Short mmCIF file of C-alpha atoms and ligand atoms in Angstrom, two decimals:
data_model
loop_
_atom_site.label_atom_id
_atom_site.label_comp_id
_atom_site.label_asym_id
_atom_site.label_seq_id
_atom_site.Cartn_x
_atom_site.Cartn_y
_atom_site.Cartn_z
CA MET A 1 -25.48 -16.15 20.14
CA ALA A 2 -28.69 -16.42 19.72
CA LYS A 3 -30.78 -14.91 16.93
CA GLU A 4 -33.65 -13.22 18.59
CA ASN A 5 -36.68 -11.31 16.72
CA ASN A 6 -36.36 -8.31 15.40
CA ASN A 7 -37.11 -5.21 13.23
CA ILE A 8 -34.30 -3.98 11.07
CA VAL A 9 -34.43 -0.64 9.97
CA ILE A 10 -32.85 0.45 6.61
CA PHE A 11 -32.12 4.12 6.56
CA GLY A 12 -31.58 4.46 2.32
CA ALA A 13 -33.91 2.39 1.25
CA SER A 14 -34.30 3.64 -1.99
CA GLY A 15 -30.94 3.27 -2.81
CA ASP A 16 -28.45 0.94 -4.37
CA LEU A 17 -26.87 -0.81 -1.94
CA THR A 18 -30.49 -1.68 -0.27
CA LYS A 19 -31.71 -3.00 -3.55
CA ARG A 20 -28.42 -5.14 -5.12
CA LYS A 21 -26.16 -6.13 -1.77
CA LEU A 22 -28.80 -5.94 1.83
CA ILE A 23 -32.42 -7.16 0.34
CA PRO A 24 -30.43 -10.03 -1.53
CA ALA A 25 -28.57 -11.23 1.34
CA LEU A 26 -31.84 -10.81 4.00
CA TYR A 27 -33.91 -13.12 0.97
CA HIS A 28 -30.81 -15.92 1.07
CA LEU A 29 -30.49 -15.65 4.82
CA TYR A 30 -34.30 -16.31 5.29
CA ALA A 31 -34.76 -19.01 2.01
CA ASN A 32 -32.13 -21.17 3.83
CA LYS A 33 -34.04 -20.50 7.31
CA MET A 34 -31.68 -18.46 8.64
CA MET A 35 -33.54 -15.80 10.19
CA PRO A 36 -34.79 -15.09 13.57
CA GLU A 37 -38.67 -16.75 13.10
CA ASN A 38 -40.38 -13.26 13.79
CA PHE A 39 -38.56 -10.30 12.24
CA THR A 40 -39.33 -7.35 9.80
CA ILE A 41 -37.54 -5.01 7.32
CA LEU A 42 -38.88 -1.36 7.37
CA GLY A 43 -37.43 0.94 4.66
CA VAL A 44 -37.28 4.90 5.93
CA SER A 45 -36.24 7.03 2.99
CA ARG A 46 -37.14 10.34 1.13
CA THR A 47 -38.86 8.49 -1.60
CA ASP A 48 -42.72 7.80 -1.82
CA TYR A 49 -43.30 4.27 -1.78
CA SER A 50 -46.27 2.51 -0.06
CA ASP A 51 -45.69 -0.53 1.46
CA ASP A 52 -46.82 -2.69 -1.60
CA ALA A 53 -44.54 -0.26 -3.85
CA PHE A 54 -41.96 -1.17 -1.98
CA ARG A 55 -42.23 -4.78 -2.17
CA GLU A 56 -43.33 -5.03 -5.83
CA LYS A 57 -40.13 -2.92 -6.57
CA LEU A 58 -37.55 -5.33 -4.58
CA ALA A 59 -39.73 -8.53 -5.47
CA ALA A 60 -39.15 -7.93 -9.21
CA PHE A 61 -35.32 -6.87 -8.66
CA LEU A 62 -34.95 -10.08 -6.84
CA LYS A 63 -36.87 -12.05 -9.93
CA GLU A 64 -34.62 -10.08 -12.12
CA ASN A 65 -31.01 -11.05 -10.70
CA GLU A 66 -31.60 -14.05 -8.17
CA LYS A 67 -32.39 -17.40 -8.02
CA VAL A 68 -35.43 -16.92 -6.01
CA ASP A 69 -38.77 -19.25 -5.37
CA GLU A 70 -41.76 -17.58 -6.05
CA GLU A 71 -43.14 -18.77 -2.86
CA THR A 72 -40.82 -18.10 -0.47
CA LEU A 73 -40.14 -14.83 -2.27
CA SER A 74 -43.87 -13.95 -1.96
CA ARG A 75 -43.33 -14.82 1.76
CA PHE A 76 -40.36 -13.24 2.50
CA CYS A 77 -42.30 -10.05 0.99
CA GLN A 78 -44.77 -9.98 4.08
CA HIS A 79 -41.91 -9.15 6.34
CA LEU A 80 -41.47 -5.55 4.03
CA TYR A 81 -42.52 -2.22 5.35
CA TYR A 82 -41.78 1.41 3.80
CA LEU A 83 -41.74 4.59 5.60
CA PRO A 84 -41.27 7.46 3.24
CA ILE A 85 -39.44 10.20 5.57
CA ASP A 86 -36.63 12.15 5.47
CA PRO A 87 -34.04 10.33 7.99
CA ALA A 88 -32.25 13.52 8.35
CA ASP A 89 -35.81 15.35 9.72
CA SER A 90 -35.30 14.65 14.11
CA SER A 91 -39.48 15.93 14.03
CA LYS A 92 -40.44 12.73 11.59
CA TYR A 93 -39.32 9.85 13.78
CA ASP A 94 -42.23 9.74 15.75
CA GLN A 95 -43.69 8.35 13.26
CA LEU A 96 -40.99 5.95 12.69
CA ALA A 97 -41.26 5.08 16.57
CA ALA A 98 -44.75 4.53 15.79
CA ARG A 99 -44.75 2.54 13.02
CA LEU A 100 -42.43 0.19 14.99
CA GLU A 101 -44.62 -0.33 17.81
CA THR A 102 -47.41 -1.53 15.11
CA LEU A 103 -44.75 -3.66 13.21
CA SER A 104 -43.06 -5.04 16.73
CA GLU A 105 -46.91 -6.21 18.41
CA LYS A 106 -47.89 -7.45 14.57
CA HIS A 107 -44.90 -9.27 14.14
CA ASN A 108 -44.08 -10.10 17.44
CA THR A 109 -40.74 -9.18 17.32
CA GLY A 110 -40.28 -7.55 20.58
CA HIS A 111 -38.12 -4.51 20.70
CA ASN A 112 -35.03 -5.61 19.24
CA ASN A 113 -34.12 -3.13 16.89
CA LEU A 114 -31.22 -3.42 13.99
CA TYR A 115 -30.54 0.05 12.22
CA TYR A 116 -28.61 0.00 8.98
CA LEU A 117 -26.98 3.27 7.59
CA ALA A 118 -27.27 2.71 3.38
CA THR A 119 -27.39 6.29 3.30
CA PRO A 120 -24.52 8.98 2.13
CA PRO A 121 -22.06 9.24 4.55
CA SER A 122 -23.08 12.88 5.49
CA LEU A 123 -26.27 11.14 7.24
CA TYR A 124 -24.06 8.55 8.93
CA GLY A 125 -23.82 11.46 12.56
CA VAL A 126 -27.53 12.39 12.14
CA ILE A 127 -29.89 9.41 12.28
CA PRO A 128 -28.28 8.31 15.16
CA GLU A 129 -28.90 11.28 17.32
CA CYS A 130 -32.81 12.42 15.87
CA LEU A 131 -33.02 8.08 17.49
CA ALA A 132 -31.82 9.40 20.23
CA ASN A 133 -34.44 11.96 20.47
CA HIS A 134 -37.01 9.58 19.95
CA ASN A 135 -35.65 7.00 22.77
CA LEU A 136 -35.19 4.68 19.53
CA HIS A 137 -31.51 4.07 20.82
CA ASP A 138 -32.41 3.04 24.95
CA GLN A 139 -31.96 -0.45 25.37
CA SER A 140 -33.66 -1.14 28.53
CA ASN A 141 -36.78 -2.53 26.58
CA GLY A 142 -34.77 -4.53 23.79
CA TRP A 143 -31.24 -4.68 22.03
CA LYS A 144 -30.76 -1.14 19.22
CA ARG A 145 -27.57 -1.95 17.82
CA LEU A 146 -26.36 0.22 14.89
CA ILE A 147 -24.05 -1.13 11.23
CA VAL A 148 -22.85 2.25 9.74
CA GLU A 149 -21.96 1.68 5.97
CA LYS A 150 -17.84 2.61 4.83
CA PRO A 151 -16.96 5.05 4.40
CA PHE A 152 -16.37 5.70 7.88
CA GLY A 153 -14.82 9.11 7.78
CA TYR A 154 -12.85 10.56 5.21
CA ASP A 155 -9.46 11.01 7.21
CA THR A 156 -8.39 10.98 10.60
CA ALA A 157 -10.39 13.95 11.97
CA THR A 158 -13.55 13.46 10.26
CA ALA A 159 -13.64 9.64 11.39
CA GLU A 160 -12.69 10.98 14.96
CA SER A 161 -15.43 13.57 14.72
CA LEU A 162 -18.15 10.89 13.09
CA ASP A 163 -16.95 8.47 16.26
CA LYS A 164 -17.84 11.03 18.80
CA LYS A 165 -21.36 12.03 17.47
CA LEU A 166 -21.93 8.16 17.17
CA HIS A 167 -20.74 7.18 20.70
CA ASP A 168 -22.79 10.42 22.01
CA GLN A 169 -25.78 8.16 21.58
CA PHE A 170 -24.58 5.09 21.28
CA GLU A 171 -22.34 2.28 23.62
CA GLU A 172 -19.37 0.82 21.16
CA ASN A 173 -21.14 -2.79 21.68
CA GLN A 174 -23.96 -1.59 19.89
CA LEU A 175 -21.69 -0.14 16.49
CA TYR A 176 -21.59 -1.97 13.89
CA ARG A 177 -19.18 -0.67 10.91
CA ILE A 178 -18.90 -2.77 8.49
CA ASP A 179 -15.97 -3.60 6.16
CA HIS A 180 -17.60 -6.10 3.75
CA TYR A 181 -14.11 -7.57 3.10
CA LEU A 182 -14.36 -9.08 6.50
CA GLY A 183 -17.58 -10.59 6.14
CA LYS A 184 -15.22 -12.54 3.11
CA GLU A 185 -15.04 -16.48 4.28
CA THR A 186 -11.82 -16.85 2.40
CA VAL A 187 -10.59 -13.57 4.96
CA GLN A 188 -11.88 -15.54 7.68
CA ASN A 189 -10.04 -18.64 6.98
CA LEU A 190 -6.77 -16.55 6.90
CA LEU A 191 -7.28 -17.27 11.15
CA VAL A 192 -8.29 -20.67 10.59
CA PHE A 193 -5.73 -21.38 8.43
CA ARG A 194 -2.71 -19.69 10.12
CA PHE A 195 -3.93 -21.02 14.04
CA SER A 196 -5.47 -23.81 13.49
CA ASN A 197 -2.38 -25.79 11.46
CA GLY A 198 1.12 -26.38 13.67
CA MET A 199 2.83 -26.38 10.62
CA PHE A 200 2.64 -22.67 9.10
CA GLU A 201 2.74 -20.53 12.23
CA PRO A 202 6.29 -21.51 13.11
CA LEU A 203 7.13 -19.99 10.05
CA TRP A 204 5.13 -16.99 9.73
CA ASN A 205 7.54 -14.55 10.71
CA ARG A 206 10.75 -12.53 10.01
CA ASN A 207 13.06 -15.38 10.31
CA PHE A 208 11.37 -17.35 7.15
CA ILE A 209 9.21 -14.66 5.31
CA ASP A 210 11.16 -12.77 3.07
CA TYR A 211 8.45 -10.22 1.91
CA VAL A 212 4.38 -10.41 1.60
CA GLU A 213 2.51 -8.94 -1.24
CA ILE A 214 -1.44 -8.03 -1.08
CA THR A 215 -3.05 -7.68 -4.30
CA GLY A 216 -6.98 -6.13 -4.52
CA ALA A 217 -7.36 -5.84 -8.62
CA GLU A 218 -10.27 -5.15 -10.44
CA PHE A 219 -11.01 -5.55 -14.12
CA LEU A 220 -14.10 -2.88 -13.87
CA GLY A 221 -13.69 0.96 -13.68
CA VAL A 222 -15.70 3.53 -11.92
CA GLU A 223 -19.13 2.45 -12.89
CA GLY A 224 -20.99 5.29 -12.80
CA ARG A 225 -19.49 5.84 -9.33
CA GLY A 226 -17.73 9.07 -10.67
CA GLY A 227 -19.15 11.37 -8.43
CA TYR A 228 -18.23 9.29 -5.48
CA TYR A 229 -15.21 8.25 -6.74
CA ASP A 230 -13.55 11.24 -8.01
CA GLY A 231 -13.47 12.76 -4.60
CA SER A 232 -12.35 8.95 -2.63
CA GLY A 233 -9.88 7.45 -5.04
CA ALA A 234 -8.11 3.80 -4.26
CA VAL A 235 -6.40 5.23 -0.71
CA ARG A 236 -10.07 5.70 1.01
CA ASP A 237 -11.91 3.29 -1.12
CA MET A 238 -10.22 0.52 -0.86
CA PHE A 239 -6.81 0.82 0.97
CA GLN A 240 -7.62 2.38 4.47
CA ASN A 241 -9.96 -0.16 4.88
CA HIS A 242 -10.21 -3.55 3.32
CA LEU A 243 -6.85 -4.00 1.97
CA LEU A 244 -5.41 -2.80 5.76
CA GLN A 245 -7.84 -5.50 7.43
CA VAL A 246 -6.47 -8.23 5.42
CA LEU A 247 -2.94 -7.28 6.11
CA GLY A 248 -4.01 -7.48 9.86
CA MET A 249 -5.48 -10.85 9.67
CA VAL A 250 -2.12 -11.55 7.85
CA ALA A 251 0.28 -10.18 10.41
CA MET A 252 -1.46 -10.84 13.80
CA GLU A 253 -0.75 -11.94 16.82
CA PRO A 254 -2.81 -15.34 17.69
CA PRO A 255 -6.00 -14.14 19.72
CA ALA A 256 -6.18 -15.83 23.77
CA ALA A 257 -9.59 -16.92 22.48
CA ILE A 258 -11.84 -16.85 19.79
CA ARG A 259 -13.68 -13.79 21.18
CA SER A 260 -14.59 -10.71 19.39
CA ASP A 261 -12.50 -8.58 21.29
CA SER A 262 -9.91 -11.22 21.53
CA ILE A 263 -9.67 -11.39 17.94
CA ARG A 264 -9.74 -7.20 17.57
CA ASP A 265 -7.40 -6.47 20.28
CA GLU A 266 -4.81 -8.27 17.76
CA VAL A 267 -5.73 -6.91 14.53
CA THR A 268 -5.81 -3.77 16.36
CA LYS A 269 -2.41 -3.96 18.01
CA VAL A 270 -0.85 -4.70 14.47
CA MET A 271 -2.38 -1.78 12.94
CA GLN A 272 -0.73 0.79 15.74
CA SER A 273 2.16 -1.04 14.88
CA PHE A 274 2.49 0.51 10.57
CA ARG A 275 5.94 2.02 10.58
CA PRO A 276 4.32 5.70 9.84
CA LEU A 277 5.23 6.61 6.14
CA SER A 278 8.02 9.41 6.24
CA ASP A 279 9.24 11.40 3.16
CA GLU A 280 11.20 9.54 1.93
CA ASP A 281 8.88 6.68 2.05
CA LEU A 282 6.23 8.64 -0.23
CA LYS A 283 9.21 9.22 -2.17
CA ASN A 284 10.43 6.18 -2.53
CA ASN A 285 7.57 3.60 -1.49
CA LEU A 286 4.69 4.58 -3.04
CA VAL A 287 3.06 4.62 -6.32
CA LEU A 288 -0.01 6.23 -7.19
CA GLY A 289 -1.61 5.96 -10.31
CA GLN A 290 -4.77 7.57 -12.70
CA TYR A 291 -5.82 4.54 -16.02
CA THR A 292 -6.06 6.05 -19.15
CA SER A 293 -8.10 4.86 -21.95
CA SER A 294 -6.98 1.71 -23.91
CA ASP A 295 -8.29 -1.06 -25.74
CA VAL A 296 -8.26 -4.59 -24.15
CA ARG A 297 -9.71 -7.59 -25.86
CA GLY A 298 -11.20 -5.60 -28.47
CA GLU A 299 -13.11 -3.15 -26.45
CA HIS A 300 -12.25 0.31 -26.39
CA LEU A 301 -12.28 0.98 -22.40
CA LEU A 302 -12.28 5.13 -21.08
CA GLY A 303 -9.45 6.79 -19.54
CA TYR A 304 -10.50 7.67 -16.03
CA ARG A 305 -10.64 11.68 -16.82
CA GLU A 306 -13.36 10.75 -19.20
CA GLU A 307 -15.78 8.41 -17.02
CA PRO A 308 -18.97 10.15 -16.41
CA GLY A 309 -18.66 12.57 -12.52
CA VAL A 310 -15.00 12.76 -13.06
CA ALA A 311 -13.30 16.08 -13.59
CA GLU A 312 -11.18 16.83 -16.43
CA ASP A 313 -8.56 17.62 -14.53
CA SER A 314 -9.13 15.10 -11.62
CA ARG A 315 -5.81 14.02 -10.37
CA THR A 316 -7.82 11.30 -7.87
CA GLU A 317 -5.65 7.53 -7.72
CA THR A 318 -7.26 4.56 -9.02
CA TYR A 319 -4.32 3.06 -7.99
CA ILE A 320 -2.13 2.62 -5.25
CA GLY A 321 1.29 0.62 -4.47
CA LEU A 322 3.20 0.85 -1.41
CA LYS A 323 5.64 -1.15 0.48
CA MET A 324 5.23 -0.96 4.08
CA PHE A 325 6.55 -2.41 7.46
CA VAL A 326 4.56 -3.76 10.19
CA ASP A 327 7.36 -2.71 13.33
CA THR A 328 6.26 -5.75 15.66
CA TRP A 329 9.30 -8.73 16.84
CA ARG A 330 7.51 -10.75 14.02
CA TRP A 331 7.95 -8.70 11.37
CA ASN A 332 10.86 -6.74 11.80
CA GLY A 333 12.23 -5.77 8.17
CA VAL A 334 9.86 -7.87 6.23
CA PRO A 335 7.98 -5.70 3.35
CA PHE A 336 4.65 -5.83 2.62
CA TYR A 337 3.71 -4.85 -0.66
CA VAL A 338 0.10 -4.34 -1.07
CA ARG A 339 -1.40 -2.44 -3.95
CA THR A 340 -5.30 -1.88 -5.60
CA GLY A 341 -6.17 -0.38 -8.83
CA LYS A 342 -9.41 -0.09 -10.97
CA ARG A 343 -9.14 -0.95 -14.96
CA LEU A 344 -6.56 -3.79 -13.85
CA PRO A 345 -6.39 -6.84 -15.98
CA THR A 346 -8.58 -9.12 -13.94
CA ARG A 347 -10.76 -9.17 -10.54
CA VAL A 348 -8.37 -10.91 -7.96
CA THR A 349 -7.70 -10.80 -4.48
CA GLU A 350 -4.95 -12.60 -2.94
CA VAL A 351 -1.79 -12.75 -0.82
CA VAL A 352 1.20 -14.17 -1.51
CA ILE A 353 3.70 -15.45 1.36
CA HIS A 354 7.05 -15.28 -0.54
CA PHE A 355 9.42 -17.60 1.85
CA LYS A 356 13.11 -17.19 2.03
CA LYS A 357 15.38 -18.99 -0.12
CA THR A 358 17.45 -22.13 1.77
CA PRO A 359 20.34 -20.64 3.88
CA HIS A 360 23.17 -22.47 1.45
CA PRO A 361 21.33 -22.73 -2.55
CA VAL A 362 23.17 -25.79 -3.20
CA PHE A 363 20.62 -26.45 -6.04
CA GLY A 364 21.79 -22.85 -7.74
CA ALA A 365 20.85 -19.66 -7.13
CA ASN A 366 17.78 -20.15 -9.43
CA ALA A 367 16.34 -22.95 -7.16
CA PRO A 368 12.55 -22.17 -7.04
CA GLU A 369 11.04 -19.78 -4.10
CA ASN A 370 8.14 -21.40 -1.63
CA LYS A 371 5.39 -19.52 -2.03
CA LEU A 372 1.76 -19.69 -0.35
CA VAL A 373 -0.51 -18.07 -2.25
CA ILE A 374 -4.08 -17.63 -0.23
CA ARG A 375 -6.68 -16.38 -2.95
CA ILE A 376 -9.25 -14.20 -1.39
CA GLN A 377 -11.54 -14.38 -5.07
CA PRO A 378 -12.04 -15.76 -7.68
CA ASP A 379 -11.36 -19.15 -7.91
CA GLU A 380 -11.15 -19.31 -3.41
CA GLY A 381 -8.69 -21.40 -2.57
CA ILE A 382 -4.62 -21.71 -1.48
CA LEU A 383 -1.59 -22.71 -3.47
CA MET A 384 1.43 -23.94 -2.05
CA SER A 385 4.60 -24.07 -4.88
CA PHE A 386 7.91 -25.52 -3.60
CA GLY A 387 11.12 -27.30 -5.36
CA LEU A 388 11.42 -30.78 -6.59
CA LYS A 389 13.21 -32.58 -8.45
CA LYS A 390 13.50 -32.30 -12.49
CA PRO A 391 12.97 -35.63 -13.44
CA GLY A 392 16.34 -36.32 -15.36
CA ALA A 393 19.78 -36.82 -15.05
CA GLY A 394 21.44 -34.26 -12.76
CA PHE A 395 19.84 -32.76 -9.67
CA GLU A 396 18.05 -29.26 -11.00
CA ALA A 397 14.82 -28.44 -8.70
CA LYS A 398 11.94 -27.26 -10.29
CA GLU A 399 8.82 -25.16 -9.15
CA VAL A 400 5.90 -27.64 -8.32
CA SER A 401 3.03 -26.92 -6.80
CA MET A 402 -0.59 -28.22 -4.60
CA GLU A 403 -3.56 -26.23 -4.47
CA PHE A 404 -6.61 -26.19 -2.87
CA HIS A 405 -10.07 -25.01 -4.33
CA TYR A 406 -13.19 -23.99 -2.15
CA GLN A 407 -15.41 -25.18 -4.81
CA ASP A 408 -13.93 -28.65 -4.07
CA LEU A 409 -15.43 -28.74 -0.62
CA LYS A 410 -18.94 -30.25 -0.57
CA GLU A 411 -20.24 -27.13 1.83
CA SER A 412 -19.03 -24.93 -0.70
CA GLN A 413 -22.39 -22.85 -0.91
CA LEU A 414 -20.27 -19.63 0.70
CA LEU A 415 -22.08 -17.33 2.30
CA THR A 416 -21.69 -14.09 0.90
CA ALA A 417 -19.95 -11.06 2.60
CA TYR A 418 -23.82 -9.12 3.15
CA GLU A 419 -25.29 -12.49 4.71
CA ARG A 420 -22.36 -12.68 7.13
CA LEU A 421 -22.68 -9.98 8.79
CA LEU A 422 -26.08 -9.21 8.65
CA LEU A 423 -26.29 -12.42 10.07
CA ASP A 424 -23.29 -11.68 13.06
CA ALA A 425 -25.16 -8.10 13.36
CA ILE A 426 -28.50 -10.01 14.04
CA LYS A 427 -26.67 -12.37 16.51
CA GLY A 428 -24.95 -9.58 18.30
CA ASP A 429 -21.30 -10.69 17.02
CA SER A 430 -19.05 -8.17 16.33
CA THR A 431 -15.94 -9.98 15.35
CA LEU A 432 -16.01 -9.38 11.65
CA PHE A 433 -16.92 -5.41 12.26
CA ALA A 434 -14.29 -3.27 12.65
CA ARG A 435 -13.95 -1.49 15.95
CA SER A 436 -13.33 2.70 16.73
CA ASP A 437 -9.32 2.33 17.55
CA ALA A 438 -8.54 -0.26 14.25
CA VAL A 439 -10.31 2.28 11.97
CA LYS A 440 -8.56 5.32 13.87
CA ALA A 441 -5.14 3.19 13.67
CA CYS A 442 -5.87 2.86 9.46
CA TRP A 443 -6.59 6.52 9.17
CA GLU A 444 -3.29 7.89 10.80
CA PHE A 445 -1.16 5.71 8.35
CA VAL A 446 -2.67 6.77 5.22
CA GLU A 447 -2.59 10.73 6.16
CA PRO A 448 0.43 11.23 4.74
CA ILE A 449 -0.42 9.76 1.58
CA LEU A 450 -3.64 11.92 1.56
CA SER A 451 -1.41 14.66 2.01
CA TYR A 452 0.97 13.29 -0.47
CA LYS A 453 -1.76 13.05 -2.93
CA GLU A 454 -1.27 16.98 -3.51
CA ASP A 455 2.18 17.18 -4.76
CA PRO A 456 2.19 17.50 -8.46
CA ASP A 457 4.80 14.77 -8.91
CA SER A 458 2.88 11.78 -7.03
CA LEU A 459 0.22 10.57 -9.87
CA PHE A 460 1.49 8.21 -12.62
CA GLY A 461 -0.80 7.22 -15.89
CA TYR A 462 -1.35 3.51 -16.66
CA ALA A 463 -3.24 2.38 -19.68
CA ALA A 464 -6.32 0.36 -18.37
CA GLY A 465 -6.17 -3.01 -18.35
CA THR A 466 -2.22 -2.95 -17.43
CA TRP A 467 -1.17 -3.77 -14.02
CA GLY A 468 -0.63 -0.36 -12.72
CA PRO A 469 1.97 2.28 -13.47
CA GLU A 470 5.89 0.72 -14.38
CA GLN A 471 7.09 2.97 -11.33
CA ALA A 472 4.86 -0.02 -9.30
CA ASP A 473 6.65 -2.80 -10.74
CA ALA A 474 10.12 -0.69 -10.59
CA LEU A 475 9.02 -0.68 -7.01
CA LEU A 476 9.95 -4.13 -6.51
CA LYS A 477 12.67 -4.93 -8.70
CA ARG A 478 14.95 -2.96 -6.99
CA ASP A 479 14.61 -4.87 -4.48
CA ASN A 480 15.31 -7.84 -6.64
CA ARG A 481 11.58 -9.03 -6.24
CA GLU A 482 8.36 -8.98 -8.59
CA TRP A 483 4.78 -9.07 -7.94
CA ARG A 484 3.01 -12.36 -8.92
CA TYR A 485 0.95 -11.38 -11.83
CA PRO A 486 -2.49 -13.55 -11.02
CA CYS A 487 -5.29 -14.67 -13.48
CA LYS A 488 -8.84 -15.50 -12.45
CA ASN A 489 -7.56 -19.49 -11.81
CA LEU A 490 -5.37 -19.66 -9.17
CA THR A 491 -3.15 -21.61 -10.84
CA ASN A 492 -2.61 -19.87 -14.03
CA THR A 493 -0.32 -16.96 -14.50
CA GLU A 494 -0.07 -17.41 -18.26
CA TYR A 495 -2.80 -15.04 -19.45
CA CYS A 496 -5.80 -12.91 -17.72
CA GLU A 497 -9.28 -14.24 -18.65
CA LEU A 498 -11.82 -12.11 -16.57
C1 BG6 B 501 -16.18 -1.31 -2.26
C2 BG6 B 501 -15.43 -0.19 -3.15
O1 BG6 B 501 -15.93 -0.99 -0.90
O2 BG6 B 501 -15.28 -2.73 -2.33
C3 BG6 B 501 -15.81 -0.34 -4.43
O3 BG6 B 501 -16.50 0.94 -3.00
C4 BG6 B 501 -14.97 -1.48 -5.08
O4 BG6 B 501 -15.43 0.70 -5.22
C5 BG6 B 501 -15.92 -2.58 -4.16
O5 BG6 B 501 -15.25 -2.08 -6.12
C6 BG6 B 501 -15.00 -4.10 -4.33
O6 BG6 B 501 -15.00 -5.30 -3.37
P1 BG6 B 501 -15.37 -6.84 -3.83
O7 BG6 B 501 -16.37 -7.44 -2.85
O8 BG6 B 501 -16.05 -6.81 -5.17
O9 BG6 B 501 -14.32 -6.95 -3.90
#
């Protein structure tokens, strides 16, 4: 797909996301010669900056936080512009239209516009309407695409109503719902790893797989985002989107082709096959937790309720662990244990496929199991463990492993998630963006959890720096299984480094 010249309009340009993620990503794409020949980046926000002040602020941030080349940075800044208007005020969009006209002429960018909604979610429905009021969504003269940040809705009803509003003005193929986990190289690799190798796919089903674990752990707490997080919680912040998307890639059927809709069709089918959670599941298979204060590696960590912006009696969950099922021929009866939480011992995201034991245990019941660990981050890689004869007398089996680390590849210069996703949106490739029906299916699945959060017995405490409430361990123990306790290093499970 071609990278056509275009204008990138960032709404919410004075905010954190623009500074921390979007501008660094665009700078790196530019420095690596991956941007189209002609482009502009127009920041739109209420704060009163001039073009120069906007450039200076971002350049200073980039110099302080990224590896930059002064000369490249100064050329990059010549593409940056700023328009101080209230993005919720439709009457001001005349100014936006006029500014885009001038920029298109000056930079020869044509009339292709990529709009990025990096604003508070309350504006996600408003901005598209304002754009449409001024015909800025019209594709008769150049493409118009809209990137919508997370969270996409607050529950099924709000997600549906937002979707409806967006579809009033834009076609589905103009909409790019970002889930930055899909931009991660290692998440995309799930697709290549599964479907480019003949040896795994025959085993990738209920006949050979005992259970699957998906972990998205973070050591960080809410980091000054208490105000947002307290109204969100782990279910909405990480589980409904990032982790269920990863599950979709692990459990999907092979796509007919490597094309956006073929891939997204298969992922969506998985989400539509999640077994609905019954009252029994909520009681027995779900663990919600909230971290309490603790001393970890010599540092005192605040409890969640002591964090700035968090209500003193907050019942918001910072941890969720769930045993769930995908009701398809391939996965019938195979439990997926999925967990995510803040203030866990380390930052690690991984998928673990646990294979069934041999039908007859000739080397004893304790013979090692076969495991495949697909590490999403950090120390990105793959680890396969299997049994081998322990040297010496007798026939005792011992667990050994083979591993691959991305950093060993020559081309280990991975694009960050935002670089990849921005580039794809510029090219018009929506493969790695969430489709409306998939988002809907995920909200419908988590809806019972959202109601269950109100139950006074639904929340357990866990000390910051531990692996969540003990009830989460019990959840697997009851099934004679246990979570893997991963560390920063893929192969290490002895102690956790940060
Ligand atoms: C964001 C969540 O979507 O993902 C954050 O809002 C979370 O709370 C972050 O920390 C995790 O992303 P990553 O890429 O660091 O795993």
